[in-house]
Every structure is written in C-alpha cells, then in structure tokens.
Amino acid sequence: MSEKIAVVGAGLIGRAWAIVFARAGFKVAIWDAVPQALQSCQQLLRENVGDLARHGLIAESVEVVLERIKPAASLAEALKDAALVQENVKETVEVKREIFAEMDRLAAPGTILTSSTSWIPTSEFTEHLPGRERILVAHPVNPPYLVPLVELAPAPWTSKATVERARDIYTRAGQSPVLLKKEITGFLLNRIQGAVLNEALNLYENGYASSEDLDKVLKDGLGLRWSFMGPFETIDLNAPEGVLDYAKRYGHTYRDVAKTQPPNEWKAETLAAIEKERRAVLGAGALGERARWRDNRLMGLVAHKRKQPT
Ligand SMILES: NC(=O)c1ccc[n+]([C@@H]2O[C@H](COP(=O)([O-])OP(=O)(O)OC[C@H]3O[C@@H](n4cnc5c(N)ncnc54)[C@H](O)[C@@H]3O)[C@@H](O)[C@H]2O)c1
C-alpha cells in the first residue's frame, strides 16, 4: 500500500505539494483551517494537474492523480497514519509554533513533521516540543511540481534518521533535496535571491538602468545558464584552467565591486517607481494570468530538461 502524506494548509504552496506527492503515487490528505480554502482548492488542483498533463509532465491521467488527493475533515484525520506532514500555513513564528505544537501532539511518533517556511529556522518554533527530533524545515520553490529543489534545514536536535527518511521521501516524490549543514535565516535559495535583488535595487535606485533592462540581464543573460548550472560550475568553465584560474584573473575585480554593493534599504519611493514601471507593462488585473503563463513556460523548460543528459 502506498504511503500517506498529510498537507496542512491548502493555499498556493500546500496545493502544489499535494500535486507533487500525488503525481509520484503517494496518498495525500489535505487540510486547512478555513473550509472555503479547502473547497476552492479542488478546482485549482484540477487546473494545475490539467496543465501538467498538456505538457506531458504526468505519467498518468488527470483523474488518477487527483483521485489520490483527499480533503480531511480535521487536522487529526489528516495526520492519521501519515509518513510525513508538510505544513504550509501563515508565515509567522507564532503561527508556526502553534501549529507544530498541535501537530506534535496529534501525530504518531514515527511521523516526520516538516515546514515549508521560507525564512524561519526550525529551532525557532520547535525548541520546547517533546517530538522535536522528528521536525525540520523542507523549503520548496514555487511551484514545487515544476521546480524540484527542496531545502532540508534541520535544527541541531533533529535526528539524523529523520533527515535521511525525509530526504528519501522527497527524492521518491521526484524532488531535488539539498541539506543545510547548520541553521541560517532564509536558508540558501532566498539568501542568494536576496543578494541578486539587493544589487538590482541598488543599480535601479542609482539610475544605471530601467527595471525592464535589469530583468533582461537575468532572463536573456545569467538566467539561461543558471537553468542548468550554478555559480561555481560557471566560474570553473569560464577560465581555461578552472576555478583557481578564474579567481586569479577576475577575483580582484569582484572584490573591488563588492565594496560598492551596500545593503539596499528598500526605500518606499524606489519600490513605488518599480511598481509604476511594472504596471505600465502589466496591468494589476493581469498578474494571475501572467503567473499561469510563467508556469506554462516553466513546464516547457522542465519537459526540455528531462530530455537532456545531465
Ligand atoms: N508563496 C511562495 O512563493 C512560497 C514559496 C516557498 C515557501 N512558501 C511558504 O509556504 C507557506 C504557505 O505560503 P502560501 O504562499 O501557500 O500562503 P497562502 O496564504 O496561499 O496559504 C496559506 C493557507 O494556510 C491556511 N492557514 C492559515 N493559518 C492556518 C492554520 N493555523 N491552520 C491551518 N491552515 C491555516 C490559510 O487558510 C491558507 O489557505 C508559508 O510558510 C510560506 O513562507 C511560500
């Protein structure tokens, strides 16, 4: 019999996790504190799985995948017999503390509890819990059924066995787990994304380029390469003799430039100007439609990458 996963919170990320696990053959129980959220998630799940089917990204029919996802009437019902619980509720330390205390009370001892939190280290919401050794952050990228990275960020007291079991489950679900060796706010991906945003905001604020051109630097420049290699492999290949050769040629320039990259203060007037430029290109009412377009482009890219050698 297939293992059961519980998804707690049926918003954007909870729904996407339900698809990841159901697509890989797991049974999924999904629960939300707001009954309306649980109801509207059915239609949204159908649309998303339908899109995946059109891009050849599910091996079975839409109905077979959706059939594995069952709404639960209570948190206790969702957690019953689950191998792993993926929490996706509001992003505040208080709410995470409350829901993890409740889940630790309700879940059987062998159940792993994970959080999708984007920024909060596991230790900030698990310290006093009796079952804290079975809890860790498993941070996805939106939407996880297209972007496979999942950041496993355990607390110092999370057991090694829990981490290994979680890694095995995410791998079998088709994800690409990475492990943080110690805790840090924002984990790896959001810290790197923050560094890029910081510099883009600095360059914009100081009048070096429009927001449109700064976006182009990524989408027509760095982003193309980044979809199949990271910064270290990039510098390894961008000098004839690898990393040390690259550092000898360009290291001093990067060091000098880094001295001119202060933390950006996210000033209200800078953000308002970027918002104005964005709204001129894309009306506020069209954001949802454009997000769907983005996901469809991502599906095309994922389908392409699956056909290529790694
Ligand atoms: N949106 C992203 O791009 C993204 C990416 C990675 C991780 N995350 C993380 O995922 C989590 C969820 O984010 P989201 O974007 O899906 O938010 P969302 O607002 O779309 O969904 C949150 C859901 O949780 C429900 N909820 C709130 N409090 C609850 C509670 N106490 N018990 C049960 N359900 C409750 C809400 O009714 C809602 O349906 C957050 O921790 C967020 O940081 C978000």
Coordinates of C-alpha atoms and ligand atoms in Angstrom, one line a residue:
M1 CA 0.0 0.0 0.0
S2 CA 1.3 3.5 -0.9
E3 CA 2.5 5.8 1.9
K4 CA 0.3 8.7 3.1
I5 CA 1.4 12.3 3.2
A6 CA -0.5 15.0 5.1
V7 CA -0.6 18.5 3.6
V8 CA -1.6 21.2 6.2
G9 CA -2.7 24.5 4.6
A10 CA -4.4 24.4 1.2
G11 CA -3.1 27.7 -0.2
L12 CA -0.7 28.2 -3.1
I13 CA 2.1 26.1 -1.7
G14 CA 0.0 23.4 0.1
R15 CA -1.9 22.7 -3.2
A16 CA 1.3 22.5 -5.1
W17 CA 2.8 20.0 -2.6
A18 CA -0.4 17.9 -2.9
I19 CA 0.3 17.6 -6.7
V20 CA 4.0 16.7 -6.2
F21 CA 3.2 13.8 -3.9
A22 CA 0.0 12.6 -5.7
R23 CA 1.9 12.6 -9.0
A24 CA 4.6 10.4 -7.5
G25 CA 1.9 7.9 -6.3
F26 CA 1.6 8.9 -2.6
K27 CA -1.8 9.1 -1.0
V28 CA -2.4 12.8 0.1
A29 CA -4.7 14.1 2.8
I30 CA -5.1 17.9 2.6
W31 CA -6.5 20.1 5.4
D32 CA -7.0 23.8 6.0
A33 CA -8.3 25.8 9.0
V34 CA -10.6 27.7 6.5
P35 CA -13.2 25.4 5.0
Q36 CA -13.5 27.8 1.9
A37 CA -9.8 27.3 1.2
L38 CA -10.2 23.6 1.1
Q39 CA -13.2 23.8 -1.2
S40 CA -11.7 26.2 -3.7
C41 CA -8.5 24.1 -3.8
Q42 CA -10.3 21.3 -5.7
Q43 CA -10.9 23.4 -8.9
L44 CA -7.4 24.9 -8.7
L45 CA -5.8 21.4 -8.4
R46 CA -7.7 20.3 -11.4
E47 CA -6.5 23.2 -13.5
N48 CA -2.8 22.8 -12.4
V49 CA -2.8 19.0 -13.0
G50 CA -4.5 19.6 -16.4
D51 CA -1.7 21.9 -17.4
L52 CA 0.9 19.3 -16.4
A53 CA -0.8 16.7 -18.5
R54 CA -0.8 19.0 -21.5
H55 CA 3.0 19.4 -21.2
G56 CA 3.5 15.6 -20.8
L57 CA 4.6 16.1 -17.2
I58 CA 2.5 13.4 -15.6
A59 CA 2.7 9.7 -16.4
E60 CA -1.0 9.0 -15.6
S61 CA -4.4 10.6 -16.3
V62 CA -5.5 13.8 -14.5
E63 CA -8.3 11.8 -12.8
V64 CA -5.9 9.1 -11.4
V65 CA -3.6 11.8 -9.9
L66 CA -6.5 13.8 -8.5
E67 CA -8.1 10.7 -7.0
R68 CA -5.1 10.3 -4.6
I69 CA -5.8 13.7 -3.0
K70 CA -8.5 13.7 -0.3
P71 CA -9.7 16.6 1.8
A72 CA -9.6 15.8 5.5
A73 CA -12.3 16.9 7.9
S74 CA -9.9 17.7 10.7
L75 CA -6.2 18.1 11.4
A76 CA -6.2 14.8 13.4
E77 CA -7.8 13.0 10.5
A78 CA -5.2 14.4 8.0
L79 CA -2.3 13.3 10.3
K80 CA -3.6 9.8 11.0
D81 CA -1.1 7.2 9.6
A82 CA 0.9 9.8 7.7
A83 CA 4.6 9.1 7.0
L84 CA 5.3 12.8 6.6
V85 CA 3.4 16.0 7.2
Q86 CA 4.1 19.1 5.1
E87 CA 3.0 22.3 6.8
N88 CA 2.1 25.3 4.6
V89 CA 0.3 27.9 6.8
K90 CA 0.8 31.5 7.6
E91 CA 4.5 32.7 7.7
T92 CA 4.8 34.0 11.3
V93 CA 6.8 32.4 14.2
E94 CA 3.7 32.5 16.4
V95 CA 1.5 30.6 13.9
K96 CA 4.3 28.0 13.2
R97 CA 4.8 27.5 17.0
E98 CA 1.0 26.9 17.5
I99 CA 0.5 24.5 14.6
F100 CA 3.7 22.5 15.3
A101 CA 2.7 22.1 19.0
E102 CA -0.7 20.8 17.8
M103 CA 0.8 18.5 15.2
D104 CA 3.4 17.1 17.6
R105 CA 0.6 16.3 20.0
L106 CA -1.6 14.6 17.3
A107 CA 0.9 12.8 15.1
A108 CA 2.1 9.2 15.8
P109 CA 5.7 9.1 17.0
G110 CA 7.1 7.8 13.7
T111 CA 5.6 10.6 11.6
I112 CA 8.0 13.2 10.3
L113 CA 6.8 16.9 10.5
T114 CA 8.2 19.4 8.0
S115 CA 7.5 23.1 7.4
S116 CA 7.5 24.9 4.0
T117 CA 8.6 28.2 5.8
S118 CA 10.6 30.5 3.5
W119 CA 12.7 32.1 6.2
I120 CA 12.2 30.7 9.8
P121 CA 14.8 28.3 11.2
T122 CA 13.3 25.1 12.6
S123 CA 14.7 25.8 16.1
E124 CA 12.6 29.0 16.4
F125 CA 9.4 27.0 16.5
T126 CA 10.3 23.6 17.9
E127 CA 12.6 24.0 20.9
H128 CA 10.1 23.1 23.6
L129 CA 8.3 20.3 21.8
P130 CA 8.6 16.7 23.1
G131 CA 8.9 15.4 19.5
R132 CA 11.4 18.0 18.3
E133 CA 13.8 15.4 16.9
R134 CA 11.3 14.5 14.1
I135 CA 10.8 18.1 12.9
L136 CA 12.6 20.0 10.2
V137 CA 12.1 22.7 7.5
A138 CA 11.6 21.4 4.0
H139 CA 11.5 24.7 2.0
P140 CA 10.2 24.4 -1.6
V141 CA 10.3 26.8 -4.5
N142 CA 7.0 27.9 -6.1
P143 CA 5.6 25.8 -7.6
P144 CA 7.4 22.7 -6.3
Y145 CA 5.7 20.5 -9.0
L146 CA 7.8 22.4 -11.6
V147 CA 10.9 23.5 -9.6
P148 CA 12.2 20.4 -7.8
L149 CA 14.6 22.0 -5.3
V150 CA 13.7 21.4 -1.6
E151 CA 16.0 22.8 1.1
L152 CA 16.2 20.5 4.1
A153 CA 17.1 22.6 7.1
P154 CA 17.1 20.6 10.4
A155 CA 17.5 22.1 13.9
P156 CA 20.5 20.9 15.9
W157 CA 18.2 18.5 17.7
T158 CA 16.6 17.0 14.6
S159 CA 17.7 13.3 14.4
K160 CA 19.9 12.2 11.5
A161 CA 17.4 9.3 10.9
T162 CA 14.6 11.9 10.4
V163 CA 16.7 13.9 7.9
E164 CA 17.6 10.7 6.0
R165 CA 14.0 9.5 5.9
A166 CA 12.8 12.9 4.8
R167 CA 15.4 13.0 2.1
D168 CA 14.4 9.6 0.8
I169 CA 10.7 10.6 0.7
Y170 CA 11.4 13.9 -1.2
T171 CA 13.6 12.0 -3.6
R172 CA 11.0 9.4 -4.3
A173 CA 8.5 12.2 -4.8
G174 CA 10.7 13.5 -7.7
Q175 CA 12.3 16.5 -5.8
S176 CA 15.9 17.5 -5.6
P177 CA 16.8 17.9 -1.9
V178 CA 19.8 19.8 -0.6
L179 CA 20.9 19.8 3.1
L180 CA 21.8 22.8 5.2
K181 CA 24.7 21.7 7.5
K182 CA 23.7 24.4 10.0
E183 CA 20.8 26.8 10.5
I184 CA 20.5 30.2 9.0
T185 CA 17.6 32.6 8.3
G186 CA 16.4 32.4 4.7
F187 CA 18.3 29.1 4.1
L188 CA 20.2 29.0 0.8
L189 CA 17.9 30.0 -2.1
N190 CA 16.3 33.0 -0.6
R191 CA 19.7 34.3 0.6
I192 CA 21.1 34.1 -2.9
Q193 CA 17.8 35.6 -4.4
G194 CA 18.1 38.4 -1.8
A195 CA 21.7 39.1 -2.8
V196 CA 20.6 39.4 -6.5
L197 CA 17.6 41.6 -5.6
N198 CA 19.8 43.8 -3.4
E199 CA 22.1 44.6 -6.3
A200 CA 19.3 45.0 -8.8
L201 CA 17.6 47.5 -6.4
N202 CA 20.9 49.4 -5.9
L203 CA 21.5 49.6 -9.7
Y204 CA 17.9 50.8 -10.3
E205 CA 17.9 53.3 -7.5
N206 CA 21.1 54.9 -8.6
G207 CA 19.8 55.3 -12.1
Y208 CA 22.0 52.8 -14.0
A209 CA 19.1 51.0 -15.9
S210 CA 15.4 50.6 -16.1
S211 CA 13.6 47.8 -14.3
E212 CA 12.8 46.2 -17.7
D213 CA 16.5 46.1 -18.7
L214 CA 17.6 44.8 -15.2
D215 CA 15.0 42.0 -15.7
K216 CA 16.5 41.3 -19.1
V217 CA 20.0 40.9 -17.6
L218 CA 18.6 37.8 -15.9
K219 CA 16.1 36.4 -18.4
D220 CA 18.3 36.9 -21.5
G221 CA 21.6 36.6 -19.7
L222 CA 22.5 34.9 -16.5
G223 CA 19.2 33.0 -16.1
L224 CA 19.7 31.0 -19.3
R225 CA 22.9 29.4 -17.9
W226 CA 21.5 29.2 -14.4
S227 CA 18.8 26.8 -15.5
F228 CA 21.5 24.1 -15.9
M229 CA 24.5 25.2 -13.8
G230 CA 25.3 27.2 -10.7
P231 CA 27.9 29.9 -9.9
F232 CA 30.7 27.5 -9.0
E233 CA 30.4 25.4 -12.2
T234 CA 30.0 28.6 -14.1
I235 CA 33.4 30.0 -13.0
D236 CA 35.0 26.6 -13.4
L237 CA 34.1 26.7 -17.1
N238 CA 34.8 30.4 -17.7
A239 CA 38.6 30.3 -17.4
P240 CA 40.7 27.7 -19.4
E241 CA 42.1 26.1 -16.2
G242 CA 39.1 26.2 -13.9
V243 CA 38.2 27.9 -10.6
L244 CA 41.7 29.0 -9.5
D245 CA 42.5 30.4 -12.9
Y246 CA 39.2 32.3 -12.9
A247 CA 39.9 33.7 -9.4
K248 CA 43.4 34.8 -10.5
R249 CA 42.0 36.7 -13.5
Y250 CA 38.9 38.2 -12.0
G251 CA 38.9 37.8 -8.2
H252 CA 40.3 41.2 -7.5
T253 CA 37.6 42.9 -9.7
Y254 CA 34.8 41.1 -7.9
R255 CA 36.3 42.0 -4.6
D256 CA 36.5 45.7 -5.6
V257 CA 32.9 45.7 -6.9
A258 CA 31.7 44.0 -3.7
K259 CA 32.9 47.1 -1.8
T260 CA 30.4 49.2 -3.8
Q261 CA 27.4 46.9 -3.1
P262 CA 25.9 48.1 0.2
P263 CA 22.7 46.7 1.8
N264 CA 19.7 48.3 -0.1
E265 CA 17.1 49.9 2.2
W266 CA 14.1 49.0 0.1
K267 CA 13.0 52.7 0.1
A268 CA 9.3 53.3 -0.5
E269 CA 10.0 55.7 -3.4
T270 CA 12.3 53.1 -5.1
L271 CA 9.6 50.4 -4.8
A272 CA 6.8 52.8 -6.0
A273 CA 8.8 53.7 -9.1
I274 CA 9.4 50.0 -9.9
E275 CA 5.7 49.3 -9.3
K276 CA 4.8 52.1 -11.7
E277 CA 7.1 50.7 -14.4
R278 CA 5.8 47.2 -13.9
R279 CA 2.1 48.3 -14.0
A280 CA 2.7 50.1 -17.3
V281 CA 3.8 46.8 -18.8
L282 CA 1.3 44.5 -16.9
G283 CA -2.0 45.8 -15.5
A284 CA -2.8 44.8 -11.9
G285 CA -5.7 42.6 -13.0
A286 CA -3.4 40.6 -15.3
L287 CA -1.0 39.3 -12.6
G288 CA -2.7 35.9 -12.1
E289 CA -2.9 35.3 -15.9
R290 CA 0.8 36.1 -16.2
A291 CA 1.7 33.8 -13.4
R292 CA -0.1 31.0 -15.3
W293 CA 1.9 32.0 -18.4
R294 CA 5.1 31.8 -16.3
D295 CA 4.1 28.3 -15.1
N296 CA 3.4 27.1 -18.6
R297 CA 6.8 28.4 -19.8
L298 CA 8.4 26.6 -16.8
M299 CA 6.6 23.4 -17.8
G300 CA 8.1 23.7 -21.3
L301 CA 11.5 24.2 -19.8
V302 CA 11.2 21.3 -17.4
A303 CA 9.9 19.0 -20.3
H304 CA 13.0 20.1 -22.3
K305 CA 15.4 19.5 -19.4
R306 CA 14.0 16.0 -18.8
K307 CA 15.1 15.0 -22.4
Q308 CA 18.7 16.3 -22.0
P309 CA 21.7 14.5 -20.5
T310 CA 22.7 16.0 -17.1
Ligands
LIG1 N1 4.3 31.6 -1.9 C1 5.6 31.2 -2.2 O1 6.2 31.5 -3.2 C2 6.2 30.3 -1.2 C3 7.4 29.6 -1.6 C4 8.0 28.7 -0.7 C5 7.5 28.6 0.6 N2 6.4 29.3 1.0 C6 5.9 29.2 2.4 O2 4.7 28.3 2.4 C7 3.9 28.7 3.4 C8 2.5 28.9 2.9 O3 2.5 30.0 1.9 P1 1.4 30.2 0.8 O4 2.0 31.1 -0.2 O5 0.9 28.9 0.4 O6 0.3 31.0 1.6 P2 -1.3 31.1 1.3 O7 -1.7 32.3 2.0 O8 -1.6 30.9 -0.1 O9 -1.9 29.8 2.1 C9 -1.9 29.7 3.5 C10 -3.0 28.8 3.8 O10 -2.9 28.4 5.2 C11 -4.2 28.5 5.8 N3 -4.0 28.7 7.2 C12 -3.6 29.8 7.9 N4 -3.4 29.6 9.2 C13 -3.7 28.3 9.4 C14 -3.7 27.4 10.5 N5 -3.3 27.9 11.7 N6 -4.0 26.1 10.3 C15 -4.4 25.6 9.1 N7 -4.4 26.4 8.0 C16 -4.1 27.7 8.1 C17 -4.9 29.6 5.1 O11 -6.4 29.4 5.2 C18 -4.4 29.4 3.7 O12 -5.3 28.6 2.9 C19 4.5 29.9 4.1 O13 5.2 29.5 5.3 C20 5.4 30.4 3.0 O14 6.5 31.1 3.6 C21 5.7 30.1 0.1

